[in-house]
Tab-separated table of C-alpha atoms in Angstrom:
chain	number	residue	atom	x	y	z
A	167	MET	CA	-199.415	-85.978	116.758
A	168	ALA	CA	-201.199	-85.717	113.333
A	169	ASP	CA	-205.045	-85.789	113.174
A	170	PRO	CA	-205.733	-89.420	112.034
A	171	ASP	CA	-208.455	-88.063	109.703
A	172	THR	CA	-206.029	-85.791	108.183
A	173	PRO	CA	-205.058	-87.254	104.687
A	174	HIS	CA	-201.604	-85.690	104.570
A	175	ALA	CA	-198.915	-84.748	107.166
A	176	GLY	CA	-197.252	-81.467	107.560
A	177	VAL	CA	-198.909	-78.029	108.032
A	178	PRO	CA	-202.793	-78.434	106.725
A	179	ARG	CA	-204.087	-76.336	103.638
A	180	PRO	CA	-207.003	-74.099	104.724
A	181	ALA	CA	-209.464	-76.420	103.648
A	182	GLN	CA	-207.915	-79.088	105.762
A	183	ARG	CA	-208.030	-76.472	108.667
A	184	LEU	CA	-211.607	-76.001	108.512
A	185	ARG	CA	-212.087	-79.623	108.454
A	186	HIS	CA	-210.026	-79.910	111.672
A	187	GLU	CA	-212.230	-77.209	113.151
A	188	ASP	CA	-215.429	-78.888	112.029
A	189	ARG	CA	-214.288	-82.298	113.209
A	190	ARG	CA	-214.025	-80.920	116.725
A	191	GLU	CA	-217.453	-79.286	116.539
A	192	ALA	CA	-218.899	-82.445	115.528
A	193	ILE	CA	-217.385	-84.265	118.583
A	194	LEU	CA	-218.900	-81.720	120.918
A	195	GLU	CA	-222.239	-81.795	118.918
A	196	ALA	CA	-222.122	-85.658	119.038
A	197	ALA	CA	-221.005	-85.637	122.849
A	198	THR	CA	-223.794	-83.069	123.876
A	199	GLU	CA	-226.425	-85.181	122.310
A	200	ALA	CA	-225.441	-88.537	123.876
A	201	PHE	CA	-224.950	-86.895	127.272
A	202	TYR	CA	-228.326	-85.574	126.855
A	203	ARG	CA	-229.998	-88.546	125.648
A	204	HIS	CA	-228.242	-91.230	127.698
A	205	GLY	CA	-226.224	-89.401	130.369
A	206	TYR	CA	-222.536	-89.032	130.665
A	207	GLY	CA	-221.882	-92.481	132.418
A	208	SER	CA	-223.562	-94.369	129.662
A	209	ALA	CA	-222.112	-92.600	126.707
A	210	ALA	CA	-219.313	-94.248	125.186
A	211	LEU	CA	-216.495	-92.625	123.261
A	212	ARG	CA	-216.914	-95.146	120.287
A	213	ASP	CA	-220.600	-94.164	119.960
A	214	ILE	CA	-219.776	-90.531	119.898
A	215	ALA	CA	-217.040	-90.942	117.337
A	216	ARG	CA	-219.707	-92.971	115.293
A	217	GLN	CA	-222.444	-90.373	115.522
A	218	ALA	CA	-219.716	-87.370	114.627
A	219	GLY	CA	-218.451	-89.425	111.631
A	220	ILE	CA	-215.133	-89.956	112.564
A	221	THR	CA	-212.610	-92.485	114.181
A	222	GLN	CA	-212.250	-92.889	118.045
A	223	ALA	CA	-208.585	-92.031	117.298
A	224	THR	CA	-209.700	-88.719	116.309
A	225	VAL	CA	-211.443	-88.199	119.335
A	226	TYR	CA	-208.439	-88.681	121.340
A	227	TYR	CA	-206.559	-86.273	119.024
A	228	HIS	CA	-208.967	-83.298	119.761
A	229	PHE	CA	-209.506	-84.299	123.539
A	230	LYS	CA	-207.507	-86.190	126.291
A	231	ASN	CA	-210.619	-88.220	127.168
A	232	LYS	CA	-214.461	-88.022	127.788
A	233	GLU	CA	-213.976	-85.993	131.181
A	234	GLU	CA	-212.304	-83.359	128.873
A	235	ILE	CA	-215.316	-83.431	126.501
A	236	LEU	CA	-217.756	-82.875	129.341
A	237	LEU	CA	-215.543	-79.910	130.647
A	238	THR	CA	-215.675	-78.258	127.357
A	239	ILE	CA	-219.410	-78.692	126.782
A	240	ILE	CA	-219.936	-76.988	130.258
A	241	THR	CA	-217.457	-74.318	130.144
A	242	GLU	CA	-218.507	-73.360	126.538
A	243	PHE	CA	-221.884	-73.117	127.712
A	244	SER	CA	-221.142	-70.995	130.756
A	245	ASP	CA	-218.858	-68.501	128.861
A	246	GLU	CA	-222.005	-67.933	126.402
A	247	LEU	CA	-224.297	-67.397	128.940
A	248	PHE	CA	-222.156	-65.092	131.032
A	249	GLN	CA	-221.468	-63.018	127.550
A	250	ALA	CA	-224.940	-62.942	126.844
A	251	LEU	CA	-225.899	-61.766	130.572
A	252	LEU	CA	-223.245	-58.980	130.162
A	253	SER	CA	-224.976	-57.821	127.041
A	254	ALA	CA	-228.419	-57.817	128.548
A	255	LEU	CA	-227.231	-56.016	131.331
A	256	ALA	CA	-225.802	-53.058	129.557
A	257	ARG	CA	-228.536	-52.751	126.865
A	258	ASP	CA	-230.986	-50.188	128.629
A	259	ALA	CA	-230.582	-47.130	130.693
A	260	ASP	CA	-232.937	-48.244	133.374
A	261	PRO	CA	-231.202	-50.574	135.755
A	262	VAL	CA	-234.525	-52.284	136.571
A	263	ALA	CA	-234.865	-52.882	132.744
A	264	ARG	CA	-231.321	-54.135	132.646
A	265	LEU	CA	-232.249	-56.802	135.116
A	266	ARG	CA	-235.411	-57.585	133.654
A	267	ASN	CA	-233.431	-58.119	130.418
A	268	ALA	CA	-230.973	-60.441	132.140
A	269	ILE	CA	-233.651	-62.467	133.780
A	270	GLU	CA	-235.732	-63.154	130.470
A	271	ARG	CA	-232.531	-63.711	128.577
A	272	HIS	CA	-231.206	-66.244	131.164
A	273	ILE	CA	-234.732	-68.030	130.938
A	274	LEU	CA	-234.800	-68.094	127.124
A	275	PHE	CA	-231.277	-69.744	127.206
A	276	THR	CA	-232.829	-72.675	129.052
A	277	LYS	CA	-234.923	-73.366	125.982
A	278	THR	CA	-232.123	-72.840	123.556
A	279	HIS	CA	-229.495	-74.639	125.439
A	280	ARG	CA	-231.868	-77.154	127.115
A	281	ARG	CA	-229.328	-80.289	126.612
A	282	GLU	CA	-226.517	-78.086	128.126
A	283	VAL	CA	-228.527	-77.291	131.206
A	284	LYS	CA	-229.604	-81.015	131.826
A	285	ILE	CA	-225.670	-81.760	131.670
A	286	ILE	CA	-224.738	-79.176	134.217
A	287	LEU	CA	-227.462	-79.963	136.332
A	288	GLU	CA	-226.979	-83.889	136.234
A	289	ASP	CA	-223.516	-84.896	134.871
A	290	MET	CA	-221.209	-82.252	136.255
A	291	LYS	CA	-220.890	-84.667	139.611
A	292	PHE	CA	-218.708	-86.808	137.182
A	293	LEU	CA	-216.020	-84.157	136.887
A	294	GLY	CA	-212.703	-84.460	138.958
A	295	GLU	CA	-212.052	-82.097	141.834
A	296	ALA	CA	-209.688	-79.816	139.829
A	297	LEU	CA	-211.924	-79.850	136.679
A	298	ASN	CA	-215.002	-79.141	138.789
A	299	ALA	CA	-213.238	-76.100	140.751
A	300	ARG	CA	-213.099	-74.568	137.126
A	301	VAL	CA	-216.458	-74.632	136.521
A	302	LYS	CA	-217.436	-73.559	139.819
A	303	GLU	CA	-215.301	-70.535	139.249
A	304	LYS	CA	-217.366	-69.800	135.840
A	305	GLU	CA	-220.480	-70.265	137.921
A	306	ARG	CA	-219.093	-67.581	140.557
A	307	ALA	CA	-218.610	-64.997	137.479
A	308	ILE	CA	-222.230	-65.374	136.629
A	309	PHE	CA	-223.421	-65.217	140.051
A	310	SER	CA	-221.154	-62.233	140.785
A	311	LEU	CA	-222.722	-60.525	137.512
A	312	TYR	CA	-226.279	-60.757	139.275
A	313	ARG	CA	-225.176	-59.683	142.774
A	314	THR	CA	-223.186	-57.125	141.552
A	315	HIS	CA	-226.314	-55.396	139.586
A	316	LEU	CA	-228.620	-56.342	142.496
A	317	GLN	CA	-226.065	-54.388	144.981
A	318	GLU	CA	-226.537	-51.151	142.359
A	319	LEU	CA	-230.034	-51.283	142.729
A	320	GLN	CA	-229.792	-51.810	146.357
A	321	ARG	CA	-227.663	-48.851	146.727
A	322	THR	CA	-230.054	-46.610	144.679
A	323	GLY	CA	-232.822	-47.685	146.931
A	324	LEU	CA	-234.795	-49.460	144.397
A	325	ILE	CA	-234.809	-52.844	145.930
A	326	ARG	CA	-235.341	-53.784	149.500
A	327	ASP	CA	-232.419	-54.183	152.019
A	328	GLY	CA	-231.198	-57.410	152.950
A	329	ASP	CA	-228.482	-60.096	152.252
A	330	LEU	CA	-228.150	-60.476	148.542
A	331	ILE	CA	-226.381	-63.764	148.490
A	332	PRO	CA	-229.637	-65.803	149.312
A	333	THR	CA	-231.697	-63.501	146.833
A	334	THR	CA	-229.295	-64.339	144.085
A	335	PHE	CA	-229.338	-68.049	144.840
A	336	SER	CA	-233.050	-68.166	144.860
A	337	LEU	CA	-233.019	-66.215	141.588
A	338	PHE	CA	-230.865	-68.970	140.185
A	339	GLY	CA	-233.095	-71.514	141.607
A	340	VAL	CA	-236.186	-70.324	139.848
A	341	ILE	CA	-234.479	-70.096	136.664
A	342	ASN	CA	-233.032	-73.648	136.881
A	343	SER	CA	-236.309	-75.127	137.993
A	344	LEU	CA	-237.570	-74.569	134.643
A	345	TYR	CA	-235.665	-77.508	133.154
A	346	HIS	CA	-237.738	-79.910	135.486
A	347	TRP	CA	-241.117	-78.694	134.490
A	348	TYR	CA	-240.994	-76.735	131.106
A	349	ARG	CA	-242.013	-78.572	127.993
A	350	PRO	CA	-241.456	-77.085	124.520
A	351	GLU	CA	-244.572	-78.993	123.276
A	352	LYS	CA	-246.895	-77.370	125.672
A	353	PRO	CA	-248.997	-74.478	124.629
A	354	LEU	CA	-247.297	-72.052	127.223
A	355	THR	CA	-244.484	-70.343	125.342
A	356	ILE	CA	-241.086	-69.892	126.922
A	357	GLU	CA	-241.350	-66.131	126.077
A	358	ARG	CA	-244.325	-65.944	127.915
A	359	ILE	CA	-242.772	-67.749	131.029
A	360	ALA	CA	-239.844	-65.492	130.831
A	361	GLY	CA	-241.990	-62.444	131.268
A	362	GLU	CA	-243.996	-63.713	133.929
A	363	LEU	CA	-241.434	-64.919	135.824
A	364	ALA	CA	-239.316	-61.728	135.584
A	365	ASP	CA	-242.516	-60.132	136.789
A	366	LEU	CA	-242.658	-62.475	139.960
A	367	LEU	CA	-238.926	-61.896	140.829
A	368	LEU	CA	-238.863	-58.154	140.291
A	369	ASN	CA	-242.087	-57.540	142.330
A	370	GLY	CA	-240.401	-59.380	144.964
A	371	LEU	CA	-237.411	-57.484	144.918
A	372	LEU	CA	-238.433	-53.891	144.148
A	373	ARG	CA	-239.600	-51.395	146.803
A	374	ARG	CA	-242.721	-50.527	144.516
A	375	PRO	CA	-243.903	-53.234	142.209
A	376	ALA	CA	-242.920	-53.213	138.552
A	377	ALA	CA	-245.566	-51.343	136.211
A	378	ALA	CA	-248.117	-53.840	134.713
A	379	GLY	CA	-247.215	-52.725	131.428
A	380	ALA	CA	-243.366	-52.243	131.668
A	381	PRO	CA	-241.849	-53.439	128.098
A	382	ARG	CA	-240.458	-56.958	128.194
A	383	GLN	CA	-238.537	-58.875	125.787
A	384	GLY	CA	-241.109	-61.361	124.684
A	385	GLY	CA	-244.623	-62.732	124.694
A	386	GLU	CA	-247.948	-61.372	125.544
A	387	ARG	CA	-249.261	-61.042	129.191
A	388	CYS	CA	-251.485	-63.260	130.840
């Protein structure tokens, strides 16, 4: 099936190929904004196409339906978050500092990807069972990343004994709650919030509280 917005049939020239990729990204950007502003249920494909500057037929060339667009937004966000956390957990020799890096990086993600966080929390319910299972698999990978690192800290005696499943869920709950109360226009910066929440979470886990002057990714101390 030829892209309706490609002027000539056949193998696209490099410039045409770039436009093809740009159109897909334009659809995802327009859909992300529409789902964030109006919710998945109220966002129409014709409006997404108009915002992206393409025809509705072109949307169907790139995606089967609106549900596949939603899935793509969520999975691409999840993949990006997973890679960011993986990098944060490998960035320091000290395992406690690595966990701090991951917590702070995750929190900063809630600012830079605020729209995607809202879409995941409010619109994932619109995915069918099979697609929802694919998203859950990615969520489990992120969950496992944290739990594996916590297990390492527990084995070395750095954090308290206990079941790490509720601990990891609690960590996720604190970070996800930011979407409901953090407002970028307020004086309290996300960098400062990241540092303070990292302190709170670490001091609740460690056998000894994290040092007051421990290095952190961003912001001043209270």
